[in-house]
PDB file of C-alpha atoms in Angstrom:
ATOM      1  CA  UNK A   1       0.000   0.000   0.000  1.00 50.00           C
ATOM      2  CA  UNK A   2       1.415   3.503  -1.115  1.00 49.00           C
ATOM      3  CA  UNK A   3       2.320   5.327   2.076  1.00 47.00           C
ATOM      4  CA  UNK A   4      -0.134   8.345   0.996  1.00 46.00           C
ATOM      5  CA  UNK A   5      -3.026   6.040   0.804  1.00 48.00           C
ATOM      6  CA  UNK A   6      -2.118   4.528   4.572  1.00 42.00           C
ATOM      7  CA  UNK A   7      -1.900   7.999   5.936  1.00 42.00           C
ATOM      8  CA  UNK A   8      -5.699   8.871   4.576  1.00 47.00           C
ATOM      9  CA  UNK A   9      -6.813   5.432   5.808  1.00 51.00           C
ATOM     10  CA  UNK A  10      -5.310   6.796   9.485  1.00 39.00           C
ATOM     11  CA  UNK A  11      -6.240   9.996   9.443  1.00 41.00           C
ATOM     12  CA  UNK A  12      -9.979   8.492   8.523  1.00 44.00           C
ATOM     13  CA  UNK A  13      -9.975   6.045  11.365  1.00 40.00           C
ATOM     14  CA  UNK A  14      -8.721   8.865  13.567  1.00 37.00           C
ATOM     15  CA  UNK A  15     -11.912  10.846  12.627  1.00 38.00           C
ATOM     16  CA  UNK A  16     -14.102   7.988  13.214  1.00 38.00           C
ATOM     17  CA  UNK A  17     -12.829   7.695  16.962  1.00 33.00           C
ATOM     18  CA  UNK A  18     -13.214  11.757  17.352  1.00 34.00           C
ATOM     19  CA  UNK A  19     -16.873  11.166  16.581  1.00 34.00           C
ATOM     20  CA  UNK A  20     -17.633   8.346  18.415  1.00 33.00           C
ATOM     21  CA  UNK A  21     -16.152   9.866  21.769  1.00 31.00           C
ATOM     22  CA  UNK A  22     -18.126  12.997  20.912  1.00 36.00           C
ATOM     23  CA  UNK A  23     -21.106  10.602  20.155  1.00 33.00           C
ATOM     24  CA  UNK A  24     -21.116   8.965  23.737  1.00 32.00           C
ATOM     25  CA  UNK A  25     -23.686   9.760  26.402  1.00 36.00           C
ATOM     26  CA  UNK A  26     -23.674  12.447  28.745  1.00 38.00           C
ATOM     27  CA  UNK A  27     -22.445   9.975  31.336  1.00 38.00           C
ATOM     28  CA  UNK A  28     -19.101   9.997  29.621  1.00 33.00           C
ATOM     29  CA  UNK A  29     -18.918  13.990  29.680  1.00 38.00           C
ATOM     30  CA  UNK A  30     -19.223  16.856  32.267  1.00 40.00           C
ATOM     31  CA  UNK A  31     -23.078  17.504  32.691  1.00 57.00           C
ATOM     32  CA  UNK A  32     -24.484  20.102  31.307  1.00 77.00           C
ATOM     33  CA  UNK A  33     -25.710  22.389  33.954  1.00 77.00           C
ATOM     34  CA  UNK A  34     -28.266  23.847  32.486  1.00 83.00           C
ATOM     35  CA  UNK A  35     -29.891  20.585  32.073  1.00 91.00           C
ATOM     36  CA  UNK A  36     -28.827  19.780  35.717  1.00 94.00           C
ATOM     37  CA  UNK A  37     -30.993  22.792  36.954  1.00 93.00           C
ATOM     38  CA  UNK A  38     -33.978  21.921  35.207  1.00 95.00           C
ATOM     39  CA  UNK A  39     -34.179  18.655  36.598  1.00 96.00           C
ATOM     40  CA  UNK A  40     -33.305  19.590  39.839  1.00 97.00           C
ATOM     41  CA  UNK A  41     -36.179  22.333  39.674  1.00 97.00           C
ATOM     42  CA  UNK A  42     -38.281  19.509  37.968  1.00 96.00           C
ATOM     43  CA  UNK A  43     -37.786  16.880  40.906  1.00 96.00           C
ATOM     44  CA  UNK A  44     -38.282  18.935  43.475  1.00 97.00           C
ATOM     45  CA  UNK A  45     -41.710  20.417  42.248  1.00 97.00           C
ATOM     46  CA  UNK A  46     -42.718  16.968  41.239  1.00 94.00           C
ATOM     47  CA  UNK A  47     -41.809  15.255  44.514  1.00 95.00           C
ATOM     48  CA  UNK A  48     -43.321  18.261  46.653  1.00 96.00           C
ATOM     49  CA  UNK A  49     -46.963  17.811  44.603  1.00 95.00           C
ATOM     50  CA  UNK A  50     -46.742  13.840  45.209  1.00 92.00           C
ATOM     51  CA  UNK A  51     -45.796  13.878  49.103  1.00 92.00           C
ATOM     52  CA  UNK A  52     -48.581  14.907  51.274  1.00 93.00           C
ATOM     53  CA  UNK A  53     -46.957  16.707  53.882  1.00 93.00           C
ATOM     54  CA  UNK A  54     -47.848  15.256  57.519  1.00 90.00           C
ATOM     55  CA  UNK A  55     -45.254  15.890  60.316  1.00 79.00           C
ATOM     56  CA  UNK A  56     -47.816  14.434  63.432  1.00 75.00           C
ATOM     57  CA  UNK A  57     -45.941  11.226  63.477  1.00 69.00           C
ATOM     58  CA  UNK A  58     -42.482  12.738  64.008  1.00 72.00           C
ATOM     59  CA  UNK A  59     -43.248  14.928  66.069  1.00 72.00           C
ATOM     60  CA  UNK A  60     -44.779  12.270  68.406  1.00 72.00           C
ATOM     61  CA  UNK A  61     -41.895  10.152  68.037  1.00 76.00           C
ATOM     62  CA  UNK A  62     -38.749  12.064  67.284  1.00 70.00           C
ATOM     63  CA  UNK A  63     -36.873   9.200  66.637  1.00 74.00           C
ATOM     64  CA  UNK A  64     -38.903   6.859  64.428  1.00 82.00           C
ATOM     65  CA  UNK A  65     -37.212   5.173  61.504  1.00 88.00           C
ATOM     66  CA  UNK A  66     -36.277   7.434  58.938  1.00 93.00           C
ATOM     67  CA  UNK A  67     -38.274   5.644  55.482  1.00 91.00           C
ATOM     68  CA  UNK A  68     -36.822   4.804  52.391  1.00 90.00           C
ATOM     69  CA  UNK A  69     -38.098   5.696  49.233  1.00 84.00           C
ATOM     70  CA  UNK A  70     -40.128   3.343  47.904  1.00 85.00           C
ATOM     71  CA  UNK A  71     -41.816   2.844  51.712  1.00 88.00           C
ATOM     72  CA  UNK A  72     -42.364   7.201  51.022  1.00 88.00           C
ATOM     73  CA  UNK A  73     -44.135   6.194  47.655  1.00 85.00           C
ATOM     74  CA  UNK A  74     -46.419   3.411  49.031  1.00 87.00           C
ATOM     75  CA  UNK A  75     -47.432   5.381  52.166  1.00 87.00           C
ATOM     76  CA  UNK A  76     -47.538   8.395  50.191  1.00 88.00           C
ATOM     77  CA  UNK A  77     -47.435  11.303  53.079  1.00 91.00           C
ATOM     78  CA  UNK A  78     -44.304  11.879  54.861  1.00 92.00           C
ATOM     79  CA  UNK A  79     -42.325  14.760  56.678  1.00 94.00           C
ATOM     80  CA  UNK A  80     -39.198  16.711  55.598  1.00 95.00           C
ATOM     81  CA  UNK A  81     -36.646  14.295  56.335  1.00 95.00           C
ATOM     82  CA  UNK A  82     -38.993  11.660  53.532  1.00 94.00           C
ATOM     83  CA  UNK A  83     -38.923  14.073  50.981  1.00 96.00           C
ATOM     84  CA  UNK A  84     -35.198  14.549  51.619  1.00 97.00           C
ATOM     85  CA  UNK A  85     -34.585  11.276  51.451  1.00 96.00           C
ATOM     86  CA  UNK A  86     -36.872  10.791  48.072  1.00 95.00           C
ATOM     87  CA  UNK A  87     -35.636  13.043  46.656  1.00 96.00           C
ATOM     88  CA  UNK A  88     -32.071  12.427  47.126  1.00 96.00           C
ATOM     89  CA  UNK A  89     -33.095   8.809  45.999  1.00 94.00           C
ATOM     90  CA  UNK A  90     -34.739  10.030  42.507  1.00 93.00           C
ATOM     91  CA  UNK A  91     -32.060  12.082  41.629  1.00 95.00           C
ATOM     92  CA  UNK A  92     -29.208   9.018  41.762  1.00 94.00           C
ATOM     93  CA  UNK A  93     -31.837   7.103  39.643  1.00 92.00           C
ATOM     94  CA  UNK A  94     -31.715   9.828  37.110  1.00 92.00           C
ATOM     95  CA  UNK A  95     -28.114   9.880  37.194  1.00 92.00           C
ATOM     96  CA  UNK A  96     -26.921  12.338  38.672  1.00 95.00           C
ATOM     97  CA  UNK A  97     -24.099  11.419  40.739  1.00 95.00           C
ATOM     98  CA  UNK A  98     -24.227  10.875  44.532  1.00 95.00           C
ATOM     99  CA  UNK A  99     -21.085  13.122  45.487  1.00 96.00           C
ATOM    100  CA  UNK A 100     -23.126  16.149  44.214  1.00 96.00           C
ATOM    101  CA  UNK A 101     -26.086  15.388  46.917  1.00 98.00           C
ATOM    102  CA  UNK A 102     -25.985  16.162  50.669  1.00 98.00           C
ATOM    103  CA  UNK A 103     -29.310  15.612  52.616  1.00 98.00           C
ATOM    104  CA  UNK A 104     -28.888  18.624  55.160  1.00 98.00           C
ATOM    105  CA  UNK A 105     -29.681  18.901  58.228  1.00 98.00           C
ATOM    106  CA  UNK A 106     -30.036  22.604  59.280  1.00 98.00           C
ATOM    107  CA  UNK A 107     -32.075  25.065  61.303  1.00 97.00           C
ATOM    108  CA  UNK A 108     -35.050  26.888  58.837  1.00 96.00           C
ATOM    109  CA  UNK A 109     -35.546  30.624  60.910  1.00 92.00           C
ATOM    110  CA  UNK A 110     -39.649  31.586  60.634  1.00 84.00           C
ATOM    111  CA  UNK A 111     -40.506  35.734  60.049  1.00 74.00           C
ATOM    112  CA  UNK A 112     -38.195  37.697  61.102  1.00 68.00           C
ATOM    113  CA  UNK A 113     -34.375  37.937  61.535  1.00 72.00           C
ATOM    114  CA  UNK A 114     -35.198  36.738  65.442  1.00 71.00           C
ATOM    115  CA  UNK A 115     -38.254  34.661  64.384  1.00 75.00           C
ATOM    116  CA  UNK A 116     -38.543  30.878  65.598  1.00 88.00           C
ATOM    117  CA  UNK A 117     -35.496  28.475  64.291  1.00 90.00           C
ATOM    118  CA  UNK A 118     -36.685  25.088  63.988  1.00 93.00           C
ATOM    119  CA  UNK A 119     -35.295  21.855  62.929  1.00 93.00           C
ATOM    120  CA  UNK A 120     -35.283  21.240  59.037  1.00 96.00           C
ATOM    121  CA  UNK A 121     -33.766  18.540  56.441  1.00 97.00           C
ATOM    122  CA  UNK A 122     -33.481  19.913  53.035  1.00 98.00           C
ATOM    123  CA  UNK A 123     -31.421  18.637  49.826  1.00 98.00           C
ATOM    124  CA  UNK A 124     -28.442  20.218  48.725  1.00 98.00           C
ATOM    125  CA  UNK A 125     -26.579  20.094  45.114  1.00 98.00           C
ATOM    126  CA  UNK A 126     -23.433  21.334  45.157  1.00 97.00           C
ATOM    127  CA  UNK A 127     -21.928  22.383  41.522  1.00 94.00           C
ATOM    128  CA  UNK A 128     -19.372  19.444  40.628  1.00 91.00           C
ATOM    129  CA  UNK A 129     -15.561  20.672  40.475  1.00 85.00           C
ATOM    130  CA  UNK A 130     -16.329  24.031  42.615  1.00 81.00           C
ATOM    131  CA  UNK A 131     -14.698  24.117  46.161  1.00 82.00           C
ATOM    132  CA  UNK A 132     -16.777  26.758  46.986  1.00 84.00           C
ATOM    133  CA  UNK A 133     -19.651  26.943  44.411  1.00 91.00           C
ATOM    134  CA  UNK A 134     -23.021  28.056  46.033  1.00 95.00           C
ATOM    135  CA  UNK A 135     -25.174  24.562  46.640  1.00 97.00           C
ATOM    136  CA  UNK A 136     -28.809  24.793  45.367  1.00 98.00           C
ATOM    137  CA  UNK A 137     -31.315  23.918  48.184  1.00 98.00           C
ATOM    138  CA  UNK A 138     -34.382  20.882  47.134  1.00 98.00           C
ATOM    139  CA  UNK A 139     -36.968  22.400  49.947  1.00 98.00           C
ATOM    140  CA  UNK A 140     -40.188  20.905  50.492  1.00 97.00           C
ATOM    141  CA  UNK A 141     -41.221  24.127  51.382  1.00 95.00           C
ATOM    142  CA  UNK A 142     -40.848  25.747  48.571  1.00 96.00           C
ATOM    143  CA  UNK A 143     -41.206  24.436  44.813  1.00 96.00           C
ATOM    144  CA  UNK A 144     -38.565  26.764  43.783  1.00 97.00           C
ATOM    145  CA  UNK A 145     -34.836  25.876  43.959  1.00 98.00           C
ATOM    146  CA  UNK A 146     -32.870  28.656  44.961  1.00 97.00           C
ATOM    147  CA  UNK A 147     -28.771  28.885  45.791  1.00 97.00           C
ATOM    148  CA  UNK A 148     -27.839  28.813  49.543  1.00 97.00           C
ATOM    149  CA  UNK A 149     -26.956  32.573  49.465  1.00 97.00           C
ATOM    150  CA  UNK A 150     -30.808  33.423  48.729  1.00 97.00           C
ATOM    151  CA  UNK A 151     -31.670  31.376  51.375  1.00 97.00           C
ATOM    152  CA  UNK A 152     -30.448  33.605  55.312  1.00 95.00           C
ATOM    153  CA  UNK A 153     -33.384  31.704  56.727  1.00 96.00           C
ATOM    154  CA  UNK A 154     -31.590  28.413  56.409  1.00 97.00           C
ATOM    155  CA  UNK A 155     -29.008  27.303  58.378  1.00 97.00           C
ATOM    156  CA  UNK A 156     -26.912  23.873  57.662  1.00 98.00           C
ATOM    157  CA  UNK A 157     -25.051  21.965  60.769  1.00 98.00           C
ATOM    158  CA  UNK A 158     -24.374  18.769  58.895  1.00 98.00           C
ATOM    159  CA  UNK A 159     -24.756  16.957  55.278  1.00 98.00           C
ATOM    160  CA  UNK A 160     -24.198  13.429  54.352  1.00 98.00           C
ATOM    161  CA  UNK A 161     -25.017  11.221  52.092  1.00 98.00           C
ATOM    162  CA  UNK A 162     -23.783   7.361  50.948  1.00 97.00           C
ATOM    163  CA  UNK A 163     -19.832   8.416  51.410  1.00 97.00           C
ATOM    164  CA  UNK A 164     -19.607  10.170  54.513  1.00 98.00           C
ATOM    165  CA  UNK A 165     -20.730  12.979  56.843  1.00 98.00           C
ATOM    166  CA  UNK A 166     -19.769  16.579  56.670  1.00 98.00           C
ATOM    167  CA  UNK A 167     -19.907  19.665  58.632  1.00 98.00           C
ATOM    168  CA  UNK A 168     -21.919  22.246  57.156  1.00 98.00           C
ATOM    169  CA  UNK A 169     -21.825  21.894  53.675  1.00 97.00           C
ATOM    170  CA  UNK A 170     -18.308  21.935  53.655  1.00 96.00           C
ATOM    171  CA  UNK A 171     -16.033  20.337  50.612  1.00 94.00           C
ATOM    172  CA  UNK A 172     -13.243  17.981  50.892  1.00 94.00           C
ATOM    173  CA  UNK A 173     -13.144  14.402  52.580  1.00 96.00           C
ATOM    174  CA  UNK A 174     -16.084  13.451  55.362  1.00 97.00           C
ATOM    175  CA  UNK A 175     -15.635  14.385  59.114  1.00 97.00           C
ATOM    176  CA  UNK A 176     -17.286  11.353  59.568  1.00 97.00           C
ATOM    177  CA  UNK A 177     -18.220   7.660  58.212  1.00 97.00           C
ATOM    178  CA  UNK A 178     -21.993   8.236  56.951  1.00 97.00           C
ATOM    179  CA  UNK A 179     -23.149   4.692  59.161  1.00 97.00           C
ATOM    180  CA  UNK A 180     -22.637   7.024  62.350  1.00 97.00           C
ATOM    181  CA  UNK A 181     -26.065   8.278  61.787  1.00 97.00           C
ATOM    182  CA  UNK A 182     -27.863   5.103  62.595  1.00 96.00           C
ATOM    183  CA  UNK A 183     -31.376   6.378  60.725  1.00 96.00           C
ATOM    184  CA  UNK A 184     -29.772   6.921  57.616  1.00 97.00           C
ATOM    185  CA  UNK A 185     -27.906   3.669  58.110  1.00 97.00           C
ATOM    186  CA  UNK A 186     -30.958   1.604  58.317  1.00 96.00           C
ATOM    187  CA  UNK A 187     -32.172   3.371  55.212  1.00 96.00           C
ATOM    188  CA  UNK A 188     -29.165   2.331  52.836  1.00 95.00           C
ATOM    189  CA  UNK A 189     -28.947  -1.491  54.557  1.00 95.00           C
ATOM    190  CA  UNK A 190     -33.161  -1.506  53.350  1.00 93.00           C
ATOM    191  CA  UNK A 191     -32.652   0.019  50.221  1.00 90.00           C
ATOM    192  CA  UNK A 192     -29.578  -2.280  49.653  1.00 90.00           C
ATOM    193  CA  UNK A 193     -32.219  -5.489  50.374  1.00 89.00           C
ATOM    194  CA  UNK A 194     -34.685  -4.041  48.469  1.00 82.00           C
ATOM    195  CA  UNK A 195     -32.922  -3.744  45.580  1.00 74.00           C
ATOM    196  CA  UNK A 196     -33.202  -0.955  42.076  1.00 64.00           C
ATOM    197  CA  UNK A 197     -37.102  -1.783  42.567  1.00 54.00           C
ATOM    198  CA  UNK A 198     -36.761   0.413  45.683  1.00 58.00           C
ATOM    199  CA  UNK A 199     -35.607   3.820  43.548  1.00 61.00           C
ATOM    200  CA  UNK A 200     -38.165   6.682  43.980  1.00 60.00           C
ATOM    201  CA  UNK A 201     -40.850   6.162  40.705  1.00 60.00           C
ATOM    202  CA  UNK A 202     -42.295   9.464  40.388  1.00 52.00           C
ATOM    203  CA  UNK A 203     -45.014   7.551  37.902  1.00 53.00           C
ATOM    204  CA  UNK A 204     -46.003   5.125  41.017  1.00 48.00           C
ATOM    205  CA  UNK A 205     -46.632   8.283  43.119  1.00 47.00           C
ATOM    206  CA  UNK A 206     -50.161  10.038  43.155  1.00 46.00           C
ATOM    207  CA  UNK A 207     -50.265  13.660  42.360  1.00 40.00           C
ATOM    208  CA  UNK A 208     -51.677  16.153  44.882  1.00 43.00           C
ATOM    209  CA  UNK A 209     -52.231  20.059  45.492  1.00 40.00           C
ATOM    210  CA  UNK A 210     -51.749  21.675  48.582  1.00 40.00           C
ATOM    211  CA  UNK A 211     -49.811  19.489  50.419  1.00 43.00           C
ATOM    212  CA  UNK A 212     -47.476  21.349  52.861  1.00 50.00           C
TER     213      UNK A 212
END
């Protein structure tokens, strides 16, 4: 073979492997975040409407068994911490990837700058490659997601999710392991048992208005 033709058989396999890589699924590239924010705004609306909000057993029993997801879609009511934890849940199904979610726990302030703190568990994302990117909060009280800087009513003390245990929403490596919080520990060994039937199915879920 003439060594012209060999170089245009190269430089044509060389341009079938540039479109190829630039043919592969999102998976294989940074996400768009564009896309990102619409189906973070997306989930959390969706899950908000299909959740009907009821905090009476919690707050009877503080320490009840945090639910997994698919035991949130079958009983279909739940409290802050279930649509946290649905939430977080749908989102890994959709493929996003676990290291950008942090259920937080935090302090939610009511009124004014001296109002009423009380005890809240929210969703955070937290832009991918960004020490210090501002996290977008997943609230079940509001169907909007807005950055952590919009939000001076909320306060996070911790975040964790399936690697570890945080501080705050702080970057970096865990403070702590994430089976130290026994609730959430119970949740992963269930949903581990359960198996991918247990991922949050928005179509199982019944809609409903008004529920928080």
């Amino acid at each position: 073979m003439k060594p012209i033709h060999l170089l245009a058989r190269l430089l044509a396999s060389l341009l079938c492997a540039v479109l190829m890589l630039a043919a592969l699924p999102s998976a294989a590239q940074p996400a768009d975040p564009a896309q990102t924010s619409l189906l973070l705004a997306a989930r959390n609306a969706s899950v908000n409407h299909r959740i009907v909000y009821d905090g009476d057993p919690r707050r009877r029993e503080p320490a009840a068994p945090w639910a997994t997801a698919d035991e949130v879609r079958e009983r279909g009511s739940g409290d802050c911490v279930d649509y946290a934890i649905a939430k977080y849940f749908s989102l890994v199904a959709a493929g996003l990837p676990p290291d950008q979610l942090r259920i937080a726990y935090a302090e939610v302030r009511s009124g004014a700058p001296s109002g009423t703190r009380q005890r809240h568990m929210v969703l955070a994302w937290l832009p991918p490659g960004e020490a210090d990117g501002d996290p977008l909060i997943l609230d079940n009280l509001l169907d909007a997601v807005h950055p952590l800087s919009r939000r001076p009513d909320l306060q996070v003390l911790i975040s964790f999710n399936e690697a570890g245990i945080w501080r705050g929403l702080e970057r970096g490596e865990p403070a702590r392991e994430p089976r130290r919080i026994t609730a959430w520990a119970r949740v992963l060994d269930r949903m581990a048992a359960a198996g991918p039937a247990a991922a949050y199915s928005l179509d199982s879920t019944r809609t409903v208005t008004g529920s928080r």
